[in-house]
Short mmCIF file of C-alpha atoms in Angstrom, two decimals:
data_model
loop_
_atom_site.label_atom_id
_atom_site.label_comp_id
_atom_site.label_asym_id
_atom_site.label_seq_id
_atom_site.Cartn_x
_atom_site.Cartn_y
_atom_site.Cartn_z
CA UNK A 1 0.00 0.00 0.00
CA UNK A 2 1.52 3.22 -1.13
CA UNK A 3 1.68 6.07 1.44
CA UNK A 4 1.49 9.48 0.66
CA UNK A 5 5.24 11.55 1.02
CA UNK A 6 5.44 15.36 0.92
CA UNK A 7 9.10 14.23 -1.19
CA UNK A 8 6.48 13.15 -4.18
CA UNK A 9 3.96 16.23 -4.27
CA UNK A 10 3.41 18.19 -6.97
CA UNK A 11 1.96 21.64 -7.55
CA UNK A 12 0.55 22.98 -10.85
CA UNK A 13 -0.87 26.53 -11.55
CA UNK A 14 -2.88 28.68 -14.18
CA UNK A 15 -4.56 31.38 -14.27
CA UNK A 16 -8.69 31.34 -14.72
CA UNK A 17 -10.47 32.95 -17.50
CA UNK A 18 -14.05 32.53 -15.62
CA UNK A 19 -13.43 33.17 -11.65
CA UNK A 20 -13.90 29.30 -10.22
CA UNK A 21 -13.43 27.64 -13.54
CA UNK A 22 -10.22 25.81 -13.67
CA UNK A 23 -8.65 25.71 -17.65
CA UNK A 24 -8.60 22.60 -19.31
CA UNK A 25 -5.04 23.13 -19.93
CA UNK A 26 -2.06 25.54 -19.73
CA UNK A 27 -0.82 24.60 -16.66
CA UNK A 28 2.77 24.86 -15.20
CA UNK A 29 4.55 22.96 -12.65
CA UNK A 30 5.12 25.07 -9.60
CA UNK A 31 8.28 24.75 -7.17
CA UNK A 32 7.29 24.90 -4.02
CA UNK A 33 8.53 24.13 -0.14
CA UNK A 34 4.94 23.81 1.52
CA UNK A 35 1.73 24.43 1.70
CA UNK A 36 -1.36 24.25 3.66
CA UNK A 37 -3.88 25.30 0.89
CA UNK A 38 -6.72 23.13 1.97
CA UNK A 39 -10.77 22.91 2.33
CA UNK A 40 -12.50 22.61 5.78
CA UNK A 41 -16.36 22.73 6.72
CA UNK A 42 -16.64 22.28 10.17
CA UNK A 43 -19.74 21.02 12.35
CA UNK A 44 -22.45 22.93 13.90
CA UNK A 45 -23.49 21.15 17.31
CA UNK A 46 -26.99 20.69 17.94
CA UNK A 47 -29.09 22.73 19.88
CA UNK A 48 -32.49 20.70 19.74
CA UNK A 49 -34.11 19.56 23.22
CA UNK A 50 -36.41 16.80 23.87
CA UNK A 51 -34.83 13.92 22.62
CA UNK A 52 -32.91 13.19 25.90
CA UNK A 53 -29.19 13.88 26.97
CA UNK A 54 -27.25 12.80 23.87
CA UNK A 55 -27.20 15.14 20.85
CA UNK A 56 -28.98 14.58 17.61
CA UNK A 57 -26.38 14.66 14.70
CA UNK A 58 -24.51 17.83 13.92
CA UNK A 59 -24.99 20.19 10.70
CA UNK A 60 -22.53 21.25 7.76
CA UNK A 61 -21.39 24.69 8.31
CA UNK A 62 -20.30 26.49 5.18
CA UNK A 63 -16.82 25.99 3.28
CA UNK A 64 -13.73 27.16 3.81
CA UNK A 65 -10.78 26.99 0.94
CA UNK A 66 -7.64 29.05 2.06
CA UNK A 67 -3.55 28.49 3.30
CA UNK A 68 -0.38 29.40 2.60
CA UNK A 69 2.31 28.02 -0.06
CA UNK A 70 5.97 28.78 1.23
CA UNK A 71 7.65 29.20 -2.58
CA UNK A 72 11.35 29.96 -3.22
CA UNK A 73 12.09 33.75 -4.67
CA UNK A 74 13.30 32.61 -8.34
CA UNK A 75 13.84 34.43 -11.55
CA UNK A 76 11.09 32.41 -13.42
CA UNK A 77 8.07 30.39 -11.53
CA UNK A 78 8.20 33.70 -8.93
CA UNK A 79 6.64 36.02 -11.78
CA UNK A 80 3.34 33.82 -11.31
CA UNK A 81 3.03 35.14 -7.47
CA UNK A 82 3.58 38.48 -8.51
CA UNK A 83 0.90 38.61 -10.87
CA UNK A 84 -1.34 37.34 -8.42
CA UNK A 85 -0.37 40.16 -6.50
CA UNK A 86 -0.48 42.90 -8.32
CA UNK A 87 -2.16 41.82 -11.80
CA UNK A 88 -0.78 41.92 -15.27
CA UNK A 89 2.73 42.99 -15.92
CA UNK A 90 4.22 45.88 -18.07
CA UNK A 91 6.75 43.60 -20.61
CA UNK A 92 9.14 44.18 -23.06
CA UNK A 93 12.65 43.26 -24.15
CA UNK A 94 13.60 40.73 -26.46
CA UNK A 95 15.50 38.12 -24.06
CA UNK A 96 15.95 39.07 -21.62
CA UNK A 97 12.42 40.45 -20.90
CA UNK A 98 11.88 42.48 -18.30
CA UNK A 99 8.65 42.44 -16.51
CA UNK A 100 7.30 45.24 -14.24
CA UNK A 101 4.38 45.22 -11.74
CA UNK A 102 2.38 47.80 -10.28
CA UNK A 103 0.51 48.26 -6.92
CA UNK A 104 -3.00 50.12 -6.97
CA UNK A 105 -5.02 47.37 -9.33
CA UNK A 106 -8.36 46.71 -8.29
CA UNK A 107 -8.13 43.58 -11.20
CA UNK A 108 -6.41 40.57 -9.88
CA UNK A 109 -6.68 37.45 -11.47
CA UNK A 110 -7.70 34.11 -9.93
CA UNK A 111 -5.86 31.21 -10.58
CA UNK A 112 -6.56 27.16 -10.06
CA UNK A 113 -3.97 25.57 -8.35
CA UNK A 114 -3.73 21.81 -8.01
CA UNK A 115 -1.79 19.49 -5.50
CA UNK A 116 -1.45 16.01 -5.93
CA UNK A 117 -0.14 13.30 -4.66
CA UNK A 118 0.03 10.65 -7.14
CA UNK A 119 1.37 7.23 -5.15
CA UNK A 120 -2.40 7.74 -3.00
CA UNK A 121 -3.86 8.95 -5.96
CA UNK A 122 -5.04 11.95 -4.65
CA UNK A 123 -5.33 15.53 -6.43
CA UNK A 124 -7.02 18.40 -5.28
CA UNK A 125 -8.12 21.29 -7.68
CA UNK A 126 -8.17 24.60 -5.61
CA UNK A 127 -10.36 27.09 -7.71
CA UNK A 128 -10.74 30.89 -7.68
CA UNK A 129 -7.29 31.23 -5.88
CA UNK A 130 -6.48 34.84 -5.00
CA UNK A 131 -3.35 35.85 -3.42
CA UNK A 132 -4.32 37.91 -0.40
CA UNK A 133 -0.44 38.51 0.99
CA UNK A 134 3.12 37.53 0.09
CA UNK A 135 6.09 37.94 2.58
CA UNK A 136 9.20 37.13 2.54
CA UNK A 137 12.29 38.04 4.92
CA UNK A 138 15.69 39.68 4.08
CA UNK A 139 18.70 37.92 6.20
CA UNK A 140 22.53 37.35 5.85
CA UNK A 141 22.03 33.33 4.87
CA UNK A 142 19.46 30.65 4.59
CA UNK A 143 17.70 30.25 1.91
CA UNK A 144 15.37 32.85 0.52
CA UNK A 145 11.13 32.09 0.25
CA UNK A 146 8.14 34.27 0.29
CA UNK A 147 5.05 32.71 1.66
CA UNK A 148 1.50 33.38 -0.38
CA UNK A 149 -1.59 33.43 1.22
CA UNK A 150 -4.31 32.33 -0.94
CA UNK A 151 -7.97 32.69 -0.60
CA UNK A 152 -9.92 30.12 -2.59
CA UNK A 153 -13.72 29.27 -3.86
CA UNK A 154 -13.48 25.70 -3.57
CA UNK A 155 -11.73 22.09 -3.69
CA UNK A 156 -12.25 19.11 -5.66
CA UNK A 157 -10.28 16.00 -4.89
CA UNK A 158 -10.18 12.99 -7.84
CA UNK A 159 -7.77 10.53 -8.29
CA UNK A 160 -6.40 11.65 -11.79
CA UNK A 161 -5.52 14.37 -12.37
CA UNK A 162 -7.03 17.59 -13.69
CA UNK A 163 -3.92 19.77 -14.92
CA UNK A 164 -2.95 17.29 -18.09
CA UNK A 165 1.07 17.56 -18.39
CA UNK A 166 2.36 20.67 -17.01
CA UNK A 167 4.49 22.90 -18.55
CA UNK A 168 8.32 23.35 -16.40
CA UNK A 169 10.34 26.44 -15.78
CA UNK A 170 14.09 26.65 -15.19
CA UNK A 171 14.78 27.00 -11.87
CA UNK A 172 17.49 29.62 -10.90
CA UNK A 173 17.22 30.51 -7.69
CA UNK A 174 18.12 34.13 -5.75
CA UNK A 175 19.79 33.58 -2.25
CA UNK A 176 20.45 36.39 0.63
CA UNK A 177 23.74 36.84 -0.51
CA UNK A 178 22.49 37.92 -4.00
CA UNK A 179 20.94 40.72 -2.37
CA UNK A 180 21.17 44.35 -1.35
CA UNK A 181 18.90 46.90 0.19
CA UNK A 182 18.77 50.93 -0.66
CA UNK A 183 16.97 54.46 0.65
CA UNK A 184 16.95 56.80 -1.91
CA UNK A 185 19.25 55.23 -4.39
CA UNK A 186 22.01 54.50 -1.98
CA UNK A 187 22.76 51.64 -0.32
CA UNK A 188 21.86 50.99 2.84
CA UNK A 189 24.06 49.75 5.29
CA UNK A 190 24.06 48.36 8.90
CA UNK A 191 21.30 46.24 8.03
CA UNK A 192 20.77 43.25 10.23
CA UNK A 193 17.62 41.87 8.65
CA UNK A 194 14.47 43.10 7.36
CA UNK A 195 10.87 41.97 6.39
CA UNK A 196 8.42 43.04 3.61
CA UNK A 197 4.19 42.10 3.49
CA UNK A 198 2.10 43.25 0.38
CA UNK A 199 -1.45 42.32 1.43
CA UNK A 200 -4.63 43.17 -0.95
CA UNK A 201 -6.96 42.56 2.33
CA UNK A 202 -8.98 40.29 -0.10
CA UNK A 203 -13.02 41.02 1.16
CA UNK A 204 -14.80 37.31 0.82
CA UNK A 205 -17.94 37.96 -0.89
CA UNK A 206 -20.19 35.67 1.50
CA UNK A 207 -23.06 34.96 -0.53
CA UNK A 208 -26.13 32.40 0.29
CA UNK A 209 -24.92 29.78 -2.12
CA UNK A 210 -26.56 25.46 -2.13
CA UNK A 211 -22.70 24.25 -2.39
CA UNK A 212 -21.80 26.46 1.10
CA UNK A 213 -18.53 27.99 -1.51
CA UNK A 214 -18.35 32.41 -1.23
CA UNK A 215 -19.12 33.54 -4.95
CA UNK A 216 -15.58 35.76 -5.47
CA UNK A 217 -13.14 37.90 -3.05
CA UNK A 218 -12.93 41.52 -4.33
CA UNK A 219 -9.49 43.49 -3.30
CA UNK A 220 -9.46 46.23 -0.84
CA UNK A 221 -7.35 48.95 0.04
CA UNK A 222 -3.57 47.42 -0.01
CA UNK A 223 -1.03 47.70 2.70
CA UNK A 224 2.40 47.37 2.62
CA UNK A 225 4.64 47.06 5.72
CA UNK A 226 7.48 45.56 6.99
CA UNK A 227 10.55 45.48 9.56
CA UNK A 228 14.03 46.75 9.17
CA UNK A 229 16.56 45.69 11.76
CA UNK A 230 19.85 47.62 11.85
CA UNK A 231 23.20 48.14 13.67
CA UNK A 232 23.43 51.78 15.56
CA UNK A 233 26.53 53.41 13.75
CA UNK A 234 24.17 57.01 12.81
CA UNK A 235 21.31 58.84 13.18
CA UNK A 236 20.30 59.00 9.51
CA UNK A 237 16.73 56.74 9.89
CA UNK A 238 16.04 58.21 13.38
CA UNK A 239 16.13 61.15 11.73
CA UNK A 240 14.00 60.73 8.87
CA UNK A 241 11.66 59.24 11.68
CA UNK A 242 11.51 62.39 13.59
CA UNK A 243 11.27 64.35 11.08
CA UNK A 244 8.62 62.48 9.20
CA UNK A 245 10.09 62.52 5.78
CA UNK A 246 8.63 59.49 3.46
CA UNK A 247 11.75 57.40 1.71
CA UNK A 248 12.10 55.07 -1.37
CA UNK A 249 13.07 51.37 -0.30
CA UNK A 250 14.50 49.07 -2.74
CA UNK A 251 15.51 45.35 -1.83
CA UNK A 252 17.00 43.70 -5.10
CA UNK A 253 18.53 40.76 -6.45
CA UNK A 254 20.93 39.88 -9.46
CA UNK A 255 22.09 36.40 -10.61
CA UNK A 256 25.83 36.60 -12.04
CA UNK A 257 23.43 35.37 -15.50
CA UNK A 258 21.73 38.50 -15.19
CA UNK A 259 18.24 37.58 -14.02
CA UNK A 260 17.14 40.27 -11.33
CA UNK A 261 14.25 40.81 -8.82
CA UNK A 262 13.58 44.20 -7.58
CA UNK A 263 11.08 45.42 -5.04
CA UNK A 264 10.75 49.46 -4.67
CA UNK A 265 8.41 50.86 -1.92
CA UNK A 266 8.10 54.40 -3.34
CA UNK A 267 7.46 56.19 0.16
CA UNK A 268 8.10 54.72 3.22
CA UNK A 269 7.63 56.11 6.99
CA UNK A 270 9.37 55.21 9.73
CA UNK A 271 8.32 55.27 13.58
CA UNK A 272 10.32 56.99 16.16
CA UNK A 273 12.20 53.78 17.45
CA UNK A 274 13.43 53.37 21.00
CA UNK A 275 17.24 52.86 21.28
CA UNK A 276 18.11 50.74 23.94
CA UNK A 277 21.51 49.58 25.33
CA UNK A 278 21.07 45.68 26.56
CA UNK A 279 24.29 44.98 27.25
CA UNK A 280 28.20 45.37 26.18
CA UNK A 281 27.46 44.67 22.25
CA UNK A 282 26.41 46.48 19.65
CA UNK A 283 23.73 48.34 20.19
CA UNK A 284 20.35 48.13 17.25
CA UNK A 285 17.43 49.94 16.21
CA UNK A 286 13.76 48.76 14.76
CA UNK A 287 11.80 50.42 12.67
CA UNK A 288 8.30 48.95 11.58
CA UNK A 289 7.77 51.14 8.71
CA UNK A 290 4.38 51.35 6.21
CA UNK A 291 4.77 52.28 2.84
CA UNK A 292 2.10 54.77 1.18
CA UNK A 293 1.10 56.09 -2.17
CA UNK A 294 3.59 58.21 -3.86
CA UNK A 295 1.84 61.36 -5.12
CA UNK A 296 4.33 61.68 -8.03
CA UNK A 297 4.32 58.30 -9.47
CA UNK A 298 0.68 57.17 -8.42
CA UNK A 299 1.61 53.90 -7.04
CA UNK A 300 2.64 52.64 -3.66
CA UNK A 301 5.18 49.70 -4.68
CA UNK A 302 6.93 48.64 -8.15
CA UNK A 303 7.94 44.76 -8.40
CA UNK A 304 10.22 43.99 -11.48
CA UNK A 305 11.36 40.56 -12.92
CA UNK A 306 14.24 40.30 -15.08
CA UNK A 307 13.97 36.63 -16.93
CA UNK A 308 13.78 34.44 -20.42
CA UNK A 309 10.24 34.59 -20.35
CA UNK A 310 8.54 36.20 -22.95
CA UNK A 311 5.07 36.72 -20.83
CA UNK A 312 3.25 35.49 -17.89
CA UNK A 313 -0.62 34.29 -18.94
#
C-alpha cells in the first residue's frame, strides 16, 4: 500500500479565464517548499431539546478553501506570485524580458492551483485562488522564500488528475547573498535583517450559495509594511523618523546570468524607534515602517522581474 510523502507532491498553476473555472489546460509545474492550501467545513453542534441527553447529529457549516504556499524567490516560476499580486505585468525586451508590476489594481486574477499526490492517488483542484499577501524576509544566509496566502472558492479532490502535463520552468534561484537593500538610491548599510508584506486585504464575498462555496473575493485597500533591523553606527533613519520625511526602499537581487528581482516601496515612513543599550554589544534599532502612495508616481510599490520569459498568462 503506497503512502502518501510530501518528497512526491506536486503543484501545478494557471490562471482562470471565468473566476472558479479551472482551464482545461495551460498549466505549469510550480516549485514549491509547503503548503497548507486546503478545504474545511466544520460542524455545527446541535441545539435541539427533547430527545434526551445525547445530541442529535450535527450540521454542515459552510466551506472554507484558504492556506499558505511557502515558494522559493526565483527568476522564473516567482513572476506567477507576482501577478497574483499585483495583476498583469508591463513587458518588453527581447530576451531578456523584463517584466514590471504595479501596486493600486483593483483587477487581480484568480488562478486554479492543483496538489497532488500521485502514489495515493489523490489531487485536489483549488479554484478561484487569490493571493491575499506575500512575505518574505531579508537575512545574511538561509535560503530565501516568500510565503502566499491564498484565498480560494473551492476544492475538488479525484484521483487523476485535472492539470494534463504541465508545462516546467528553469529554476534559478536568488539567495540572501544575491541581495542588497537601498533608501533613496544609496545603499543601505548596517542592516541586520528586514521583512516586507504586500497584502490586498482580499473582502470574501459571502453569498447564500446550495454548495456552502463564497461567490468571489474583491481586493481592498492594499497595505504594505514591513521590519528593518539595523546596527546603531548614525542617526540618519532616526532622523528621517523624527522628522517624518517618506523614503524610497529598494531590496534587489541579481544572478551573475543576469536575471534580477527588484522590489521598490516608493514612500516609506518610519516610527520613532526606542534605542536601547542591553548589554556590552552592539547596540540596534527597529523600525516597523508602512509604505504609502507616492503622489508623483501614483503607485505605492513597483515589483520587477528580469527573466527568459517572454510573458506570464
Amino acid at each position: 500500500m503506497a503512502r502518501a510523502q510530501g518528497a512526491r507532491a506536486q503543484m501545478a498553476l494557471a490562471f482562470e479565464t471565468v473566476y472558479g473555472s479551472p482551464p482545461g489546460n495551460g498549466f505549469t509545474r510550480m516549485p514549491f517548499a509547503s503548503t497548507s492550501l486546503g478545504s474545511e467545513q466544520p460542524l455545527l453542534d446541535s441545539e435541539l431539546l427533547g430527545y434526551g441527553r445525547d445530541p442529535l447529529a450535527p450540521i454542515k457549516d459552510a466551506v472554507t478553501a484558504d492556506g499558505d504556499v511557502v515558494v522559493p524567490i526565483d527568476a522564473e516560476a516567482f513572476g506567477f506570485w507576482l501577478k497574483a499580486a499585483f495583476g498583469d505585468p508591463v513587458s518588453s525586451g527581447a530576451g531578456p524580458y523584463t517584466h514590471t508590476f504595479h501596486s493600486g489594481s483593483w483587477v487581480l486574477p484568480s488562478m486554479s492551483i492543483e496538489t497532488g499526490m500521485p502514489e495515493v492517488p489523490r489531487y485536489a483542484m483549488y479554484s478561484g485562488c487569490m493571493l491575499d499577501q506575500i512575505s518574505w524576509q531579508v537575512q545574511r544566509s538561509g535560503l530565501l522564500t516568500a510565503t502566499a496566502r491564498l484565498v480560494a472558492q473551492g476544492e475538488t479532490i479525484t484521483a487523476i488528475t485535472g492539470a494534463g502535463v504541465p508545462g516546467d520552468l528553469a529554476l534559478q534561484r536568488f539567495g540572501h547573498f544575491n541581495g542588497e537593500i537601498s533608501r533613496n538610491g544609496a545603499a543601505l548599510g548596517n542592516v541586520v535583517s528586514a521583512e516586507i508584506t504586500y497584502a490586498n486585504n482580499l473582502d470574501r464575498i459571502e453569498t447564500i450559495r446550495s454548495d456552502g462555496r463564497i461567490d468571489g473575493a474583491d481586493p481592498s485597500i492594499a497595505a504594505l509594511t514591513g521590519k528593518i533591523e539595523v546596527r546603531f553606527a548614525d542617526s540618519t533613519l532616526v532622523a528621517q523618523a523624527i522628522n517624518g520625511d517618506p523614503c524610497a526602499l529598494e531590496f534587489a537581487y541579481v544572478l551573475p546570468s543576469g536575471e534580477g528581482f527588484s522590489f521598490v516601496a516608493h514612500a516609506v515612513y518610519l516610527p520613532r524607534p526606542r534605542i536601547e543599550i542591553a548589554g556590552p554589544q552592539g547596540v540596534q534599532a527597529s523600525f516597523e515602517w508602512q509604505a504609502a502612495r507616492d503622489s508623483a508616481l501614483g503607485r505605492m510599490c513597483t515589483a520587477t522581474l528580469i527573466n527568459s520569459i517572454g510573458t506570464y498568462s
